[in-house]
Coordinates of C-alpha atoms in Angstrom, one line a residue:
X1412 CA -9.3 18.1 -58.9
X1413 CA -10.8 18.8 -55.8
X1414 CA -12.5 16.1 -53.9
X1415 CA -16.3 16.1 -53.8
X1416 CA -19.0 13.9 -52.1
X1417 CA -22.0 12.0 -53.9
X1418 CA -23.9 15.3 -54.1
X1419 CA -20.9 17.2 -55.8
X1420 CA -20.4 19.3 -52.4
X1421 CA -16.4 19.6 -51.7
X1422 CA -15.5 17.3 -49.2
X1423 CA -13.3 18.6 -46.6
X1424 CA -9.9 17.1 -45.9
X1425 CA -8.6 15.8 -42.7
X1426 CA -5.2 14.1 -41.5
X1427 CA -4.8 11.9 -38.7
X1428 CA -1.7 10.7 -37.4
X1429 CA -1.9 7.9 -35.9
X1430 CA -4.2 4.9 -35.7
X1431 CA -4.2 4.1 -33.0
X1432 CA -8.3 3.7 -31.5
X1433 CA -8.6 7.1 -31.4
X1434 CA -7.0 7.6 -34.5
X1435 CA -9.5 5.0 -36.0
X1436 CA -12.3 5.9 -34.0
X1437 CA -11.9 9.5 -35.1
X1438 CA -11.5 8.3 -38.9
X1439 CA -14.3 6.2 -38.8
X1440 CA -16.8 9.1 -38.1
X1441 CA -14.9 11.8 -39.8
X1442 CA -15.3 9.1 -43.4
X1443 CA -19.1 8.5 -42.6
X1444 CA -19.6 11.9 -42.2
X1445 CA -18.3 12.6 -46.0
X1446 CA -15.2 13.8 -45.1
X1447 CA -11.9 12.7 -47.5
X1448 CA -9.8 10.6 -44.5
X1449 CA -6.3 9.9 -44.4
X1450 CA -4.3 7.7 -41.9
X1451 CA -0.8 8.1 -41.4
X1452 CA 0.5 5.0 -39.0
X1453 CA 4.6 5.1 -38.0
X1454 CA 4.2 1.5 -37.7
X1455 CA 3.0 -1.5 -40.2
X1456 CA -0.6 -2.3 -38.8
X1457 CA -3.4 -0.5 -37.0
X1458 CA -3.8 -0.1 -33.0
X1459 CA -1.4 1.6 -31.5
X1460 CA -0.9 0.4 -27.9
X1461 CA -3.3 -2.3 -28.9
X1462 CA -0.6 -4.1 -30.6
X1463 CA 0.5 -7.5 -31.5
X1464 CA 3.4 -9.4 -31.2
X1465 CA 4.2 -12.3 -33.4
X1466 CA 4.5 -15.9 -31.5
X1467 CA 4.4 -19.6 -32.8
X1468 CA 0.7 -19.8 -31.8
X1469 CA -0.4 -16.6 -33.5
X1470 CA -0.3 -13.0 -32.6
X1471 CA -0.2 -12.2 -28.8
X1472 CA -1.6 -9.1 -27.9
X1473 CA 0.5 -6.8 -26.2
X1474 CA -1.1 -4.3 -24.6
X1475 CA -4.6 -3.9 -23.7
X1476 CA -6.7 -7.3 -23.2
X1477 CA -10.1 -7.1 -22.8
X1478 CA -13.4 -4.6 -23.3
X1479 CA -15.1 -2.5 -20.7
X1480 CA -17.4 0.0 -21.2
X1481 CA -19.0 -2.2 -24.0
X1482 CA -21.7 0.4 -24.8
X1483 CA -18.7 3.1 -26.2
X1484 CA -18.3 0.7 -29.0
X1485 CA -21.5 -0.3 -29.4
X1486 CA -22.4 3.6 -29.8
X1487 CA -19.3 4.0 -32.3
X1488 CA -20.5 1.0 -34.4
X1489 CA -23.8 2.6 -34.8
X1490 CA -23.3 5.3 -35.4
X1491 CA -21.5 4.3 -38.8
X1492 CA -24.8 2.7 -39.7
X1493 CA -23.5 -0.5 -38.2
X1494 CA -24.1 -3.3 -35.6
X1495 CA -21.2 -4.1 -33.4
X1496 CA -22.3 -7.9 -33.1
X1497 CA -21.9 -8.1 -37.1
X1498 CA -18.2 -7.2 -37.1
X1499 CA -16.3 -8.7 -33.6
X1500 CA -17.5 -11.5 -31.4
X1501 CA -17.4 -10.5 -28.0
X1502 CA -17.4 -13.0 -25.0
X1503 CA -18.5 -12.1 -21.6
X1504 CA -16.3 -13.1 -19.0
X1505 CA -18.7 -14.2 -15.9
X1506 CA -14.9 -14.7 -13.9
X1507 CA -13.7 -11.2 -14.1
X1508 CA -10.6 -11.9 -12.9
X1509 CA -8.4 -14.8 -10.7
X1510 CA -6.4 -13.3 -8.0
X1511 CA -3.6 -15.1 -5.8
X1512 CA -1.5 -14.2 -2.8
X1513 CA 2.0 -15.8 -1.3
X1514 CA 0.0 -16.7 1.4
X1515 CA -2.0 -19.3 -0.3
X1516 CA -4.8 -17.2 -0.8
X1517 CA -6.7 -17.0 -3.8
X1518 CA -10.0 -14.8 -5.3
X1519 CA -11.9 -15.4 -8.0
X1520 CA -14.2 -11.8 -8.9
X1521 CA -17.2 -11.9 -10.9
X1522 CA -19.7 -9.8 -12.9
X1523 CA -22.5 -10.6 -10.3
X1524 CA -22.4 -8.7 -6.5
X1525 CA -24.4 -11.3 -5.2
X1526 CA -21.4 -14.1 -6.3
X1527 CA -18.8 -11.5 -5.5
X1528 CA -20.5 -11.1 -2.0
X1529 CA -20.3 -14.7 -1.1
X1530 CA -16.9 -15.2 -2.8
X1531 CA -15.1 -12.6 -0.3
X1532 CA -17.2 -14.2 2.6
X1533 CA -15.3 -16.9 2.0
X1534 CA -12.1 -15.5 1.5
X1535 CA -12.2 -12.8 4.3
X1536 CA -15.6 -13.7 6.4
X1537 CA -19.1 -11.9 6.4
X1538 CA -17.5 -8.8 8.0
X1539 CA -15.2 -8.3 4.6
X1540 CA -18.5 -9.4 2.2
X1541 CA -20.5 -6.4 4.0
X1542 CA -17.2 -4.1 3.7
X1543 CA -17.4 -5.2 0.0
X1544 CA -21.1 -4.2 -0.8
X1545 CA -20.6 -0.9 1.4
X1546 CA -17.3 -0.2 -1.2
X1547 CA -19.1 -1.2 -4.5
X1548 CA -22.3 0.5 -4.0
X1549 CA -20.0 4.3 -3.2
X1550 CA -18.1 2.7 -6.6
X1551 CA -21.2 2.9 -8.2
X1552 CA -22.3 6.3 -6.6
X1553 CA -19.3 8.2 -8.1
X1554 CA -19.2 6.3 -11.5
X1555 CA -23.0 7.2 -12.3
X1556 CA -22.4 11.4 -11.0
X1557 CA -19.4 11.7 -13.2
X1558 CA -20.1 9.9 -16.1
X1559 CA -21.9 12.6 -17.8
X1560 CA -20.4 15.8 -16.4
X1561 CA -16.7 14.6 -16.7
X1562 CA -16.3 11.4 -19.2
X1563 CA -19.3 12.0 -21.6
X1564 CA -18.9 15.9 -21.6
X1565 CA -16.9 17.2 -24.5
X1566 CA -15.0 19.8 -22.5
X1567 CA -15.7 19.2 -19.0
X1568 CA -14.6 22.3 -16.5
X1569 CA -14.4 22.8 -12.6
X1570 CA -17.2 25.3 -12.1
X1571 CA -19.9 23.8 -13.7
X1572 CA -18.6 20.2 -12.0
X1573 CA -18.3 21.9 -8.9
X1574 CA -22.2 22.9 -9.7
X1575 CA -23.2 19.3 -10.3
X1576 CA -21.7 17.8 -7.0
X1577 CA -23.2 21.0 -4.9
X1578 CA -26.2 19.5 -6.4
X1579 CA -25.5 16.5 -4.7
X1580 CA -23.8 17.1 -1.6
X1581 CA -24.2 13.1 -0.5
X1582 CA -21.3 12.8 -3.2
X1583 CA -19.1 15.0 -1.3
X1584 CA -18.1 12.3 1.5
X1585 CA -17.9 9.6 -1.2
X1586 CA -15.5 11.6 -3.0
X1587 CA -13.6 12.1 -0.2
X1588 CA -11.3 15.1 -2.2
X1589 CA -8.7 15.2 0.2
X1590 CA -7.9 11.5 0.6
X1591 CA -5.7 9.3 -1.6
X1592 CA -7.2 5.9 -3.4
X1593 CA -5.1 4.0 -0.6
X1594 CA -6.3 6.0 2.3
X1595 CA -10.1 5.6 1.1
X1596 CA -9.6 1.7 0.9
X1597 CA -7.6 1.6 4.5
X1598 CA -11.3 2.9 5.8
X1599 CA -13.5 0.5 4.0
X1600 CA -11.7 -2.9 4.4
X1601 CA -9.9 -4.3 7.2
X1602 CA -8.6 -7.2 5.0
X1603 CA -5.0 -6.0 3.5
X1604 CA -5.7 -8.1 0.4
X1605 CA -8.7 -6.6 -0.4
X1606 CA -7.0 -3.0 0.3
X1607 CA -4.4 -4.6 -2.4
X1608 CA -6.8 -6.0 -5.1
X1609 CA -8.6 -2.5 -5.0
X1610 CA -6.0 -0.2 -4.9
X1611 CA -4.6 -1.9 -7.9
X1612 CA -7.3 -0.3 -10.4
X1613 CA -5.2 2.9 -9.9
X1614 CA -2.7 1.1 -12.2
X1615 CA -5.6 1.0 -14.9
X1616 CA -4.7 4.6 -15.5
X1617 CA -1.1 4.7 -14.5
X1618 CA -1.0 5.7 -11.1
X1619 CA -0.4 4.4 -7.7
X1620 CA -3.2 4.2 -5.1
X1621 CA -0.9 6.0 -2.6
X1622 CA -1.0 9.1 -4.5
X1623 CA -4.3 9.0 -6.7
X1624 CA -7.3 10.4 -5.6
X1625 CA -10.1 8.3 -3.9
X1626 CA -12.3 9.3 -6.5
X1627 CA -10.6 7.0 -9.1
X1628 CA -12.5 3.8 -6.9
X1629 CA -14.6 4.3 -9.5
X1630 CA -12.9 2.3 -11.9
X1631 CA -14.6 -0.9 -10.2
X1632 CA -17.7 -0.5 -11.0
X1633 CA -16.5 0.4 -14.6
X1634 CA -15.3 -3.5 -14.5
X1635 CA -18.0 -5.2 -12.6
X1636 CA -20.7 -4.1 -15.0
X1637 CA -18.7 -6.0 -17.6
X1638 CA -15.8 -7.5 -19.2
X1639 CA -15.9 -9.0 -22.7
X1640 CA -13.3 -10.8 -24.5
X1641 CA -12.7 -10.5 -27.9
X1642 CA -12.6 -13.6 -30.0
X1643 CA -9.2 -13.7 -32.5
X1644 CA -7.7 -10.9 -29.7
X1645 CA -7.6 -7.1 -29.3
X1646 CA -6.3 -6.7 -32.3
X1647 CA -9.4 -7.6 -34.3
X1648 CA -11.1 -4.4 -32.8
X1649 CA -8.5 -2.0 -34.5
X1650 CA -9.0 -4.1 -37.9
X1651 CA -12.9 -4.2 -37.6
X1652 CA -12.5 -0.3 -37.7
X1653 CA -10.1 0.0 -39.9
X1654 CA -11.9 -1.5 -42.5
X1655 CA -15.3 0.2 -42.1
X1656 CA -12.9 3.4 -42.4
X1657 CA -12.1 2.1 -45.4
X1658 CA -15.0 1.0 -47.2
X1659 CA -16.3 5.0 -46.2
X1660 CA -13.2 6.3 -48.3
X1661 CA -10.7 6.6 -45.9
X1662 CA -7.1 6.2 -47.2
X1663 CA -4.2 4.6 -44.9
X1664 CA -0.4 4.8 -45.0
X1665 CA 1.4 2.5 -42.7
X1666 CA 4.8 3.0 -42.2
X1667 CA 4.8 7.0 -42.5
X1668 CA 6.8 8.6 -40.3
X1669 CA 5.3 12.0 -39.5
X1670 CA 8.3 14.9 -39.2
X1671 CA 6.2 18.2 -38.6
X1672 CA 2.9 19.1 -38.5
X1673 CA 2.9 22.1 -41.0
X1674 CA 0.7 25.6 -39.9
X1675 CA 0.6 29.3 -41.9
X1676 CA -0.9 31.9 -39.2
X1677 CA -1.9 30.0 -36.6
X1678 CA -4.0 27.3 -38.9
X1679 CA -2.4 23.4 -39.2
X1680 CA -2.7 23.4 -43.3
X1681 CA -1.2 19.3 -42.9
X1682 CA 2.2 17.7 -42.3
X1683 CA 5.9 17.2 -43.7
X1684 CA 6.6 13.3 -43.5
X1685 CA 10.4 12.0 -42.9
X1686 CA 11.2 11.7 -47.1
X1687 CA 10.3 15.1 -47.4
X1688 CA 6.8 14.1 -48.6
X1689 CA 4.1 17.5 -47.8
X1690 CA 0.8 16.2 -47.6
X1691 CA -2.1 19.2 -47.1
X1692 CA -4.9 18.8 -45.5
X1693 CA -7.8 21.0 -44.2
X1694 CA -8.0 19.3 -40.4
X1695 CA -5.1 17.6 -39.0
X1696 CA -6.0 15.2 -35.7
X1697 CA -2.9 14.1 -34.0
X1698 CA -3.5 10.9 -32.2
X1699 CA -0.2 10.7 -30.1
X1700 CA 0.8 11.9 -26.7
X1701 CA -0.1 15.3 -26.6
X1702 CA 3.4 15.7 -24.9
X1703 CA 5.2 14.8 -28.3
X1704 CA 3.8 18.1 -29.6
X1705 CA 4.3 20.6 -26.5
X1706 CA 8.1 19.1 -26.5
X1707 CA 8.5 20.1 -30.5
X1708 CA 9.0 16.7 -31.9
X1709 CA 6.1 17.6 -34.5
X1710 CA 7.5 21.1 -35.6
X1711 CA 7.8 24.7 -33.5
X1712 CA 4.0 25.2 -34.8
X1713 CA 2.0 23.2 -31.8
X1714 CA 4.5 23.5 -29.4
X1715 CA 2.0 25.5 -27.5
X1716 CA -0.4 22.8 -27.4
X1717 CA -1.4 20.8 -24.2
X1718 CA 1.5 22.6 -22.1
X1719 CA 1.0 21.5 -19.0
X1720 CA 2.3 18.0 -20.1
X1721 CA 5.1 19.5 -20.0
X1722 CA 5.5 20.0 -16.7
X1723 CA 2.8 17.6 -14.7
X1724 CA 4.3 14.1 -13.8
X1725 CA 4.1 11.0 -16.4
X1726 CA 1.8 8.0 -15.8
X1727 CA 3.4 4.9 -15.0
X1728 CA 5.2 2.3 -17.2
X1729 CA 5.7 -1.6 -17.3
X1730 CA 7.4 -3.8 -18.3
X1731 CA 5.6 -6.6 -20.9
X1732 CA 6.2 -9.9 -22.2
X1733 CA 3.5 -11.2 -25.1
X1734 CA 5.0 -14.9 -25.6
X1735 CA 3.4 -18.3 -26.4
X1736 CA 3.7 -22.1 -24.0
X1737 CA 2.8 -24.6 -22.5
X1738 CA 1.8 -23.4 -19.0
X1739 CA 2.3 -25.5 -15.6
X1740 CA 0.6 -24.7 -12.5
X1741 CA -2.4 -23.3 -11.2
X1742 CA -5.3 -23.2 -12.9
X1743 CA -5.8 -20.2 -14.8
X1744 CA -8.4 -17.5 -15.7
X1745 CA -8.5 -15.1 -19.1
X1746 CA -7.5 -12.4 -15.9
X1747 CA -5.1 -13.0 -13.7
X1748 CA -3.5 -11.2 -10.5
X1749 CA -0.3 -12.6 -8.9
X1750 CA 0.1 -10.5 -5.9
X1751 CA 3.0 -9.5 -3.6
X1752 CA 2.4 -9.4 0.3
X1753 CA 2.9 -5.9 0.9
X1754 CA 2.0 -3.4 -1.9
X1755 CA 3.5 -0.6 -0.7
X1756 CA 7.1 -1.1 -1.1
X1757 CA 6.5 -1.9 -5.1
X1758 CA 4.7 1.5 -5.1
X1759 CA 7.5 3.5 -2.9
X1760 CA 10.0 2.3 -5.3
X1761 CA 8.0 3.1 -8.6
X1762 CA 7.4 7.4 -6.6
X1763 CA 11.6 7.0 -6.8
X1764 CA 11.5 5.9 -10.5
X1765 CA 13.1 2.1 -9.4
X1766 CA 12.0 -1.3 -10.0
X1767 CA 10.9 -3.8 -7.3
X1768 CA 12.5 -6.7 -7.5
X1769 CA 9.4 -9.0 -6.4
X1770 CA 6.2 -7.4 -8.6
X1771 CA 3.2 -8.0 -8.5
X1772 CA 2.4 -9.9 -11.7
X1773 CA -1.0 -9.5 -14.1
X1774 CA -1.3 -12.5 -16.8
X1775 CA -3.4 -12.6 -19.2
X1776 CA -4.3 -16.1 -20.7
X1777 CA -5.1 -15.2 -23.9
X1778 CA -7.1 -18.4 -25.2
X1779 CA -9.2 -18.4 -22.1
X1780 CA -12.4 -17.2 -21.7
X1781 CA -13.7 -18.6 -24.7
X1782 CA -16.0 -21.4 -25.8
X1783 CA -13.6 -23.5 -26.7
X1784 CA -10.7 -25.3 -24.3
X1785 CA -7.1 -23.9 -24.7
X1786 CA -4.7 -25.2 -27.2
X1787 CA -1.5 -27.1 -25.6
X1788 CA 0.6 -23.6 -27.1
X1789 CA -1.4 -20.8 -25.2
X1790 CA -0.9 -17.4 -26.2
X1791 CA 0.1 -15.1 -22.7
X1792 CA 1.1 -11.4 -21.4
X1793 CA 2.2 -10.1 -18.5
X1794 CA 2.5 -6.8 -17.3
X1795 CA 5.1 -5.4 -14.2
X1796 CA 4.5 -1.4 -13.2
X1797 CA 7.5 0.3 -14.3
X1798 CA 8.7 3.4 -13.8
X1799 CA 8.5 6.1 -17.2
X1800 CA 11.6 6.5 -18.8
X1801 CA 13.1 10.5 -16.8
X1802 CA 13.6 13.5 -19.0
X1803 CA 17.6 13.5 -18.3
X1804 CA 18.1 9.2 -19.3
X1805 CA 20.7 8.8 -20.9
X1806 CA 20.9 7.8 -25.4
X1807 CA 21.7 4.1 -23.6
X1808 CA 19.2 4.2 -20.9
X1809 CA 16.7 5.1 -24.0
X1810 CA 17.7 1.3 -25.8
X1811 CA 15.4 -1.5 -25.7
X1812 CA 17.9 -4.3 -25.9
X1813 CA 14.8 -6.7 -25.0
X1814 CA 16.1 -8.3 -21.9
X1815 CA 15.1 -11.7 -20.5
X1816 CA 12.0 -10.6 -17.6
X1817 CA 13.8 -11.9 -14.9
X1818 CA 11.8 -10.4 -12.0
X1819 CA 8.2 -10.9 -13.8
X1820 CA 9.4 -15.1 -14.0
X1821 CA 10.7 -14.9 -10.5
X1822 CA 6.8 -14.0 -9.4
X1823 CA 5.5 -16.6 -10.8
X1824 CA 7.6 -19.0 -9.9
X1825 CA 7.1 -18.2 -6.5
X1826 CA 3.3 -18.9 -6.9
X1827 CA 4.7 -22.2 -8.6
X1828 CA 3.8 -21.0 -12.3
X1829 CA 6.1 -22.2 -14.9
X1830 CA 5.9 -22.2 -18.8
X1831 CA 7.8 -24.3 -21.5
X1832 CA 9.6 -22.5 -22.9
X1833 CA 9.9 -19.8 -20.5
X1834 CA 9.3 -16.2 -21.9
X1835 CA 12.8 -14.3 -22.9
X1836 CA 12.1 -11.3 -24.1
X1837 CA 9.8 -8.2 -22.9
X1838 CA 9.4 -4.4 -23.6
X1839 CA 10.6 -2.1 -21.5
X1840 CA 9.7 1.5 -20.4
X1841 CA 12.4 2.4 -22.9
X1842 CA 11.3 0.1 -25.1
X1843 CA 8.0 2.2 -25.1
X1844 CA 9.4 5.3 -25.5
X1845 CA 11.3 4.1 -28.6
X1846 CA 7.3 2.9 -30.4
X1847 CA 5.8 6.3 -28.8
X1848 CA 8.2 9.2 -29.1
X1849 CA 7.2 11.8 -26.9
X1850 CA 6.0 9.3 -23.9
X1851 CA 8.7 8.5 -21.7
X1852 CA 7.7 5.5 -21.6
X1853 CA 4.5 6.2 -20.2
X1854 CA 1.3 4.4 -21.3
X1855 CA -1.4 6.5 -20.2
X1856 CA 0.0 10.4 -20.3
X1857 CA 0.3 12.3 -17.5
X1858 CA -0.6 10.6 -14.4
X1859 CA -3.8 11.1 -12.4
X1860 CA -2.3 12.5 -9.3
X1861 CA -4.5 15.4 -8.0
X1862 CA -8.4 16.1 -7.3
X1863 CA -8.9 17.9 -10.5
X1864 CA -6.4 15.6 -13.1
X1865 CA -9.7 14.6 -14.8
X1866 CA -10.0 18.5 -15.9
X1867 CA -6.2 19.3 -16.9
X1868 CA -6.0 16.9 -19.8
X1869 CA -6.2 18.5 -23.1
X1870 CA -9.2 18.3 -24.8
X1871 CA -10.2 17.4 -29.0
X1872 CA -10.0 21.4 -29.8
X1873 CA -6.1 23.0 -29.9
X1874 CA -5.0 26.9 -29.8
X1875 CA -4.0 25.6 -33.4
X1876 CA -6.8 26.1 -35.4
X1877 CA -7.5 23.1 -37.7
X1878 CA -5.6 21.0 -35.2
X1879 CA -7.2 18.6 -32.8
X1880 CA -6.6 15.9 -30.3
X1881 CA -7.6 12.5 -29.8
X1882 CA -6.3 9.2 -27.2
X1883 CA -5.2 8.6 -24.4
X1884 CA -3.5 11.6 -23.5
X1885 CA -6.6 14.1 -24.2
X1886 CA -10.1 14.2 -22.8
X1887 CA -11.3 11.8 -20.9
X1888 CA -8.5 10.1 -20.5
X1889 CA -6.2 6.9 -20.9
X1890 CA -8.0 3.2 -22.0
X1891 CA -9.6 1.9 -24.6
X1892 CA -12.9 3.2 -24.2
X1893 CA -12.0 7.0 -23.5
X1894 CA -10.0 7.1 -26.2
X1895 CA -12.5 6.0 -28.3
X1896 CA -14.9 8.3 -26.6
X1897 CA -12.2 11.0 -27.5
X1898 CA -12.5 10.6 -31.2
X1899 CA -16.2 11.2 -30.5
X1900 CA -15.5 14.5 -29.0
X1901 CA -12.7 15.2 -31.4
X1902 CA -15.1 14.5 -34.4
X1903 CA -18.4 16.4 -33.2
X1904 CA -16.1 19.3 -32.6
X1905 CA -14.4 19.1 -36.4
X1906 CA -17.8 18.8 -37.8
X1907 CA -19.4 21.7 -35.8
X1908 CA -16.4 23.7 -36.1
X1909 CA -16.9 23.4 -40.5
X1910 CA -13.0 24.3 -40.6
X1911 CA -13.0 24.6 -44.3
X1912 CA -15.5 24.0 -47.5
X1913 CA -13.0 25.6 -50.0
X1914 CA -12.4 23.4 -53.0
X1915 CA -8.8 23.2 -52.3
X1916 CA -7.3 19.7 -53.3
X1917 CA -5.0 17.4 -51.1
X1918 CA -1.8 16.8 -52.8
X1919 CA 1.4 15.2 -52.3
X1920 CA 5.1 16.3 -53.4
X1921 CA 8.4 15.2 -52.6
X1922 CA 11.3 17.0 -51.3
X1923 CA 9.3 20.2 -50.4
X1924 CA 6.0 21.5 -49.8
X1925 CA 3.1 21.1 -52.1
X1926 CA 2.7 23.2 -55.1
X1927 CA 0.8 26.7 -54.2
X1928 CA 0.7 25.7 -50.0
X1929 CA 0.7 28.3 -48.4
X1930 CA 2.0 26.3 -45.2
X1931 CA 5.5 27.3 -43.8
X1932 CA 7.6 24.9 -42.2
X1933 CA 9.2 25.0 -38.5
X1934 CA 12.7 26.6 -38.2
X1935 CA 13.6 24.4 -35.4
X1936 CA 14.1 20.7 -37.0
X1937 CA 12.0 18.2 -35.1
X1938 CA 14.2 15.5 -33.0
X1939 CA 12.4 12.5 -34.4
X1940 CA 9.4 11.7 -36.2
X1941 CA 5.9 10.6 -34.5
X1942 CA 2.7 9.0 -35.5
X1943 CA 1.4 6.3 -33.9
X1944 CA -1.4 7.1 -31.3
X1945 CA -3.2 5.5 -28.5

């Protein structure tokens, strides 16, 4: 029978591969909306990226580690009919982050410009602190312009952006469109370490400051009006959504391996799994690197989709350890930035697709930050840029045989951090690759290299009709909160777009396709399967 909503109307059908928080975000919405939601996950929890690793003090995350943008998910929640507050508690971190230098420096940043303001007049002198407020306030500038026109906006284009700055041409030396991240922050401090700590939000979206456009100083202020930590871990966001997906309807599969996303003229009528399941569906969202689909591991049917990913250069890498000890040392924040002196070696040797021996180091102390004092077993990540995993690597290259992070301990140790027992095992680019076929490795898409990178993503809406995007590789980009506002866009544009009211069921057969699809099945097989998103 097919399936109908509390007022007997048929209830479309949508897929989405992935849950990842766009994948949830997107199912959340799609369920409250009255639509009949499925979730296909590759692996055996929701997240994604925001993953977990196991550890003798609990589950470490292992990705992302903290909220920005708080008002995304606030937005999200309510529009479910439901209070963020209710479901996750959320700490603000007044210490946004802890940073330290081999020179003995140290910085602590803070939520408050005033604090931040005296803070680097200690650290560098009054000369640095009014450097500082000059640099924050242009932050602010470009955040507030291109919040609407290019993050909020659904399908944001170059003309009408180019129409919004002319409007403002006081933005236009801000932007500074020919200059590089790097070369904007060589002008505005004449501290190196400051240059450093700044250029490092690149990173944030998988790029180096050497090659990413000024524009992207931005990302500050993003962070200065607020960080929050989430009590019980990242993790508890992706379960939080999960189950108000589920208490809408919404159905998930974990552990389904997604083969081929099926199509009959140009139309995505669902997907083939790996045991030769053929699920149908009215709306498929994919919520993987779009690059998994232009590169035919879903099928021959979307290889059309989100080209240019094809040929545009990957976002950075890293290399992570998630681990739980006793740490010894310097006092820790939740954040935490161990620097090396010159950044720019690191960097040159990332642009050749090598690793730096000496890193600079970000820690995440998991159990601080909260209300209570840290256990004795504290739960810790760290993350070393890496380099994505090149087209042409080799089967072997492609193994993640988990090896002890030697250069991420040897940091540390320099800065006289040491933890019992000592971490021996991280995830590398290849690693990465291997959880998110399609990737390389990389965690946030293509990279943000170029003026106009913010337009050439792909956005919710595909040349496959019925088939549309969501994460970190579309529109608006990589993070948790653009991908969640992606499943925003992805969802208003399913809704509007009313892809089908026909009473036709969703079924599921085995060793075939379902009985009276109409869908045909790539003639190319697909390399491997994919569907976990970001």
């Amino acid at each position: 029978m097919p399936r109908v909503n509390n007022h007997g109307m048929t209830r479309s059908t949508v897929l989405v591969i992935g849950a990842g928080i766009g994948g949830l975000a997107a199912a959340a919405r799609l369920a409250h909306a009255g639509c009949a939601v499925r979730v296909l996950e590759r692996h055996s929890a929701p997240g994604g990226k925001m993953r977990t690793l196991p550890s003798e003090a609990g589950p470490v995350d292992a990705g992302p580690t903290v909220l920005t943008m708080r008002w995304v998910f606030e937005q999200l929640f309510e529009s479910l009919g439901e209070k963020l507050s209710d479901h996750l508690i959320l700490h603000r971190q007044t210490m946004i982050a802890r940073h330290f230098w081999p020179d003995g420096g140290s910085l602590d940043l803070f939520d408050d410009p005033d604090r931040n303001e005296a803070a680097i007049a200690e650290f560098a002198g009054p000369k640095a602190a009014r450097q500082f407020r000059a640099f924050s306030a242009r932050a602010k500038s470009l955040f507030e312009a291109f919040e609407k026109p290019v993050m909020i906006a659904e399908r944001p284009s170059l003309f009408p952006l180019v129409g919004h700055v002319m409007t403002k041409p006081w933005l236009i030396p801000k932007m500074a469109p020919l200059s590089t991240l790097a070369q904007i922050l060589e002008k505005s401090f004449d501290d190196p370490r400051l240059r450093q700590l700044f250029g490092r939000y690149a990173t944030y979206v998988g790029g180096s400051p050497y090659q990413s456009p000024g524009l992207l100083s931005l990302i500050w202020h993003a962070e200065e009006r607020g960080v929050w930590v989430v009590e019980g871990g990242m993790h508890r966001v992706a379960q939080s959504i999960q189950a108000l997906c589920e208490a809408r309807g919404a159905e998930f599969t974990f552990d389904a391996h997604v083969s081929e996303i099926t199509s009959q003229n140009g139309k995505a009528t669902g997907v083939l799994l790996e045991d030769g399941t053929h699920v149908t569906a009215d709306t498929v969202v994919f919520n993987g690197d779009p690059r998994a689909l232009a590169t035919g591991l879903l099928g021959h049917g979307p290889v059309g989709v989100a080209a240019q990913t094809r040929r545009v250069p990957r976002s950075l890498s890293a290399e992570v350890c998630a681990f739980a000890a006793t740490p010894h040392g310097p006092e820790l924040a939740h954040h935490n930035v161990f620097f090396r002196a010159d950044p720019k070696p690191e960097f040159d040797a990332l642009a050749r697709g090598k690793l730096s021996p000496d890193p600079t180091v970000y820690l995440c102390a998991m159990d601080r930050g909260l209300p209570t004092p840290p256990p004795t077993l504290e739960r810790f990540e760290t993350i070393a840029n890496a380099p994505p995993v090149p087209d042409d690597a080799s089967d072997d290259a492609n193994k993640d045989a988990n090896p002890c992070p030697t250069r991420t301990v040897q940091t540390l140790q320099s800065f006289g951090l040491t933890f019992t027992p000592a971490p021996k095992t991280m995830t590398t680019p290849a690693g990465f690759n291997a959880l998110f076929p399609g990737t390389n490795g990389s965690l946030y898409g293509q990279s943000p290299y170029g003026m106009t990178a913010a337009l050439s993503r792909p956005t919710a809406r595909t040349g496959v009709r019925g088939l549309y995007l969501v994460g970190g590789g579309a529109h608006p980009g990589a993070g948790v909160p653009m991908a969640t506002l992606s499943a925003k866009h992805a969802a208003a544009a399913i809704l509007s777009d009313q892809i089908s009211t026909s009473p036709s069921p969703q079924t599921a057969t085995h060793g075939g396709m379902s009985t009276g699809s109409q869908a045909t099945h790539a003639t190319a097989a697909p390399v491997r399967s994919l569907s976990s998103g970001s």
